[in-house]
Amino acid sequence: MFAELMKSNPVLGYWLIAFAISTLIIGVYTGYFKARKIQPKGFKWRMVRTEAIVAVINVSVSSAILLFITTWLTKNGFIVNNNAPTAWWVIALEYAGAFLAFDTWFYWFHRLMHREPIYTWVHKVHHWSTSPNFMTNLSENPLESVINGGFVPLFLAAFTVHKETAILLTSTQVFMGFYVHSGYELFPRWWNKTWLTKWFITATFHDQHHRYFTVNFGGYTTIWDRICGTNRPKFEADFDKIKTRPIRKIAADTGVGEAEAA
């Protein structure tokens, strides 16, 4: 998706790159990221190196398998994109349906992967890290990646949607995967307090799944966890504790300066 953006609008693309880099610099300089680390003492370079090796193996194998599946389904006419112009709300409805469908797919397969012997054979590698980082997102058994990533080609084979919907669906999988494994809580403090936003998971929500194993299985939303009683009761209280950590104090501890808490 980003490659297409760079081709069609390079100015916007470079602006987004500059925005991302400047945001990272400001976040480090002010102490914001340090204040919003979910498990402040959880980062281990040894674990990152191990996960990086697993990630290379996983991406190499699972990407080849998923590419083969997608190519075969496309060549044989199972996947057909609707390229006709349409209104934005049609894309929104298609995307909402795909979003909820993947959330259901992920939740139940995720719970299945926590049952033995499937856990040991498939999911255990991903749980080596009890304090996730960006690399944890890719550190998993290739079979698990095929199960999760296989949703997209199967969904596109079952339903004919517009190209824009397919791009949004794939982009959401990538973004959410890295965000929930980032180890940093970036969503605002009010996120779990409004009726609309409280249904969507945060990094803290999934971080606690890695820490406690038997709770918070949802991929995009908390809906199935709430229905099935698998959400951690103290999740919202823990979220508040992270968001109320004073950035001013943490920044001062590093000798950087002071900033108001956000």
PDB file of N, CA and C in Angstrom, residues 49-65 125 128 135 138-143 145-146:
ATOM      1  N   ARG A  49      17.011 -10.721  19.783  1.00  0.00           N
ATOM      2  CA  ARG A  49      17.874 -11.402  18.812  1.00  0.00           C
ATOM      3  C   ARG A  49      17.310 -12.780  18.451  1.00  0.00           C
ATOM      4  N   THR A  50      16.835 -13.505  19.462  1.00  0.00           N
ATOM      5  CA  THR A  50      16.251 -14.830  19.207  1.00  0.00           C
ATOM      6  C   THR A  50      15.019 -14.703  18.321  1.00  0.00           C
ATOM      7  N   GLU A  51      14.165 -13.731  18.650  1.00  0.00           N
ATOM      8  CA  GLU A  51      12.942 -13.547  17.867  1.00  0.00           C
ATOM      9  C   GLU A  51      13.252 -13.074  16.453  1.00  0.00           C
ATOM     10  N   ALA A  52      14.312 -12.324  16.275  1.00  0.00           N
ATOM     11  CA  ALA A  52      14.692 -11.859  14.942  1.00  0.00           C
ATOM     12  C   ALA A  52      15.059 -13.038  14.045  1.00  0.00           C
ATOM     13  N   ILE A  53      15.764 -14.010  14.606  1.00  0.00           N
ATOM     14  CA  ILE A  53      16.140 -15.208  13.844  1.00  0.00           C
ATOM     15  C   ILE A  53      14.890 -16.001  13.455  1.00  0.00           C
ATOM     16  N   VAL A  54      13.993 -16.193  14.428  1.00  0.00           N
ATOM     17  CA  VAL A  54      12.744 -16.919  14.159  1.00  0.00           C
ATOM     18  C   VAL A  54      11.915 -16.157  13.122  1.00  0.00           C
ATOM     19  N   ALA A  55      11.908 -14.827  13.221  1.00  0.00           N
ATOM     20  CA  ALA A  55      11.124 -14.001  12.308  1.00  0.00           C
ATOM     21  C   ALA A  55      11.589 -14.169  10.862  1.00  0.00           C
ATOM     22  N   VAL A  56      12.898 -14.211  10.653  1.00  0.00           N
ATOM     23  CA  VAL A  56      13.440 -14.381   9.303  1.00  0.00           C
ATOM     24  C   VAL A  56      12.985 -15.722   8.714  1.00  0.00           C
ATOM     25  N   ILE A  57      13.071 -16.769   9.515  1.00  0.00           N
ATOM     26  CA  ILE A  57      12.648 -18.096   9.060  1.00  0.00           C
ATOM     27  C   ILE A  57      11.149 -18.106   8.776  1.00  0.00           C
ATOM     28  N   ASN A  58      10.383 -17.561   9.706  1.00  0.00           N
ATOM     29  CA  ASN A  58       8.932 -17.538   9.574  1.00  0.00           C
ATOM     30  C   ASN A  58       8.479 -16.768   8.332  1.00  0.00           C
ATOM     31  N   VAL A  59       8.988 -15.553   8.172  1.00  0.00           N
ATOM     32  CA  VAL A  59       8.571 -14.719   7.038  1.00  0.00           C
ATOM     33  C   VAL A  59       8.946 -15.373   5.713  1.00  0.00           C
ATOM     34  N   SER A  60      10.133 -15.965   5.651  1.00  0.00           N
ATOM     35  CA  SER A  60      10.583 -16.615   4.417  1.00  0.00           C
ATOM     36  C   SER A  60       9.662 -17.767   4.028  1.00  0.00           C
ATOM     37  N   VAL A  61       9.297 -18.590   5.001  1.00  0.00           N
ATOM     38  CA  VAL A  61       8.480 -19.770   4.724  1.00  0.00           C
ATOM     39  C   VAL A  61       7.006 -19.408   4.524  1.00  0.00           C
ATOM     40  N   SER A  62       6.438 -18.662   5.475  1.00  0.00           N
ATOM     41  CA  SER A  62       5.000 -18.364   5.416  1.00  0.00           C
ATOM     42  C   SER A  62       4.651 -17.463   4.239  1.00  0.00           C
ATOM     43  N   SER A  63       5.530 -16.516   3.891  1.00  0.00           N
ATOM     44  CA  SER A  63       5.263 -15.633   2.750  1.00  0.00           C
ATOM     45  C   SER A  63       5.183 -16.430   1.456  1.00  0.00           C
ATOM     46  N   ALA A  64       6.083 -17.404   1.310  1.00  0.00           N
ATOM     47  CA  ALA A  64       6.075 -18.239   0.103  1.00  0.00           C
ATOM     48  C   ALA A  64       4.784 -19.060   0.019  1.00  0.00           C
ATOM     49  N   ILE A  65       4.353 -19.593   1.162  1.00  0.00           N
ATOM     50  CA  ILE A  65       3.128 -20.403   1.181  1.00  0.00           C
ATOM     51  C   ILE A  65       1.898 -19.549   0.884  1.00  0.00           C
ATOM     52  N   VAL A 125       6.124 -21.054  20.314  1.00  0.00           N
ATOM     53  CA  VAL A 125       7.225 -20.194  19.865  1.00  0.00           C
ATOM     54  C   VAL A 125       6.859 -18.723  20.043  1.00  0.00           C
ATOM     55  N   TRP A 128       7.309 -17.314  23.610  1.00  0.00           N
ATOM     56  CA  TRP A 128       8.616 -17.247  24.266  1.00  0.00           C
ATOM     57  C   TRP A 128       8.776 -15.908  24.964  1.00  0.00           C
ATOM     58  N   MET A 135       9.424  -7.198  17.280  1.00  0.00           N
ATOM     59  CA  MET A 135       9.856  -8.427  16.633  1.00  0.00           C
ATOM     60  C   MET A 135       8.967  -9.606  16.992  1.00  0.00           C
ATOM     61  N   LEU A 138       6.426 -11.047  14.455  1.00  0.00           N
ATOM     62  CA  LEU A 138       6.849 -11.943  13.374  1.00  0.00           C
ATOM     63  C   LEU A 138       7.477 -13.231  13.886  1.00  0.00           C
ATOM     64  N   SER A 139       7.718 -13.299  15.190  1.00  0.00           N
ATOM     65  CA  SER A 139       8.358 -14.466  15.773  1.00  0.00           C
ATOM     66  C   SER A 139       7.314 -15.517  16.111  1.00  0.00           C
ATOM     67  N   GLU A 140       7.045 -16.393  15.165  1.00  0.00           N
ATOM     68  CA  GLU A 140       6.079 -17.449  15.379  1.00  0.00           C
ATOM     69  C   GLU A 140       6.315 -18.589  14.393  1.00  0.00           C
ATOM     70  N   ASN A 141       5.722 -19.707  14.697  1.00  0.00           N
ATOM     71  CA  ASN A 141       5.779 -20.855  13.817  1.00  0.00           C
ATOM     72  C   ASN A 141       5.153 -20.476  12.468  1.00  0.00           C
ATOM     73  N   PRO A 142       5.796 -20.809  11.333  1.00  0.00           N
ATOM     74  CA  PRO A 142       5.215 -20.479  10.029  1.00  0.00           C
ATOM     75  C   PRO A 142       3.780 -20.969   9.861  1.00  0.00           C
ATOM     76  N   LEU A 143       3.453 -22.102  10.499  1.00  0.00           N
ATOM     77  CA  LEU A 143       2.085 -22.619  10.403  1.00  0.00           C
ATOM     78  C   LEU A 143       1.099 -21.642  11.025  1.00  0.00           C
ATOM     79  N   SER A 145       1.492 -18.381  11.207  1.00  0.00           N
ATOM     80  CA  SER A 145       1.390 -17.255  10.280  1.00  0.00           C
ATOM     81  C   SER A 145       0.476 -17.581   9.104  1.00  0.00           C
ATOM     82  N   VAL A 146       0.546 -18.820   8.633  1.00  0.00           N
ATOM     83  CA  VAL A 146      -0.316 -19.233   7.523  1.00  0.00           C
ATOM     84  C   VAL A 146      -1.774 -19.275   7.962  1.00  0.00           C
TER      85      VAL A 146
END
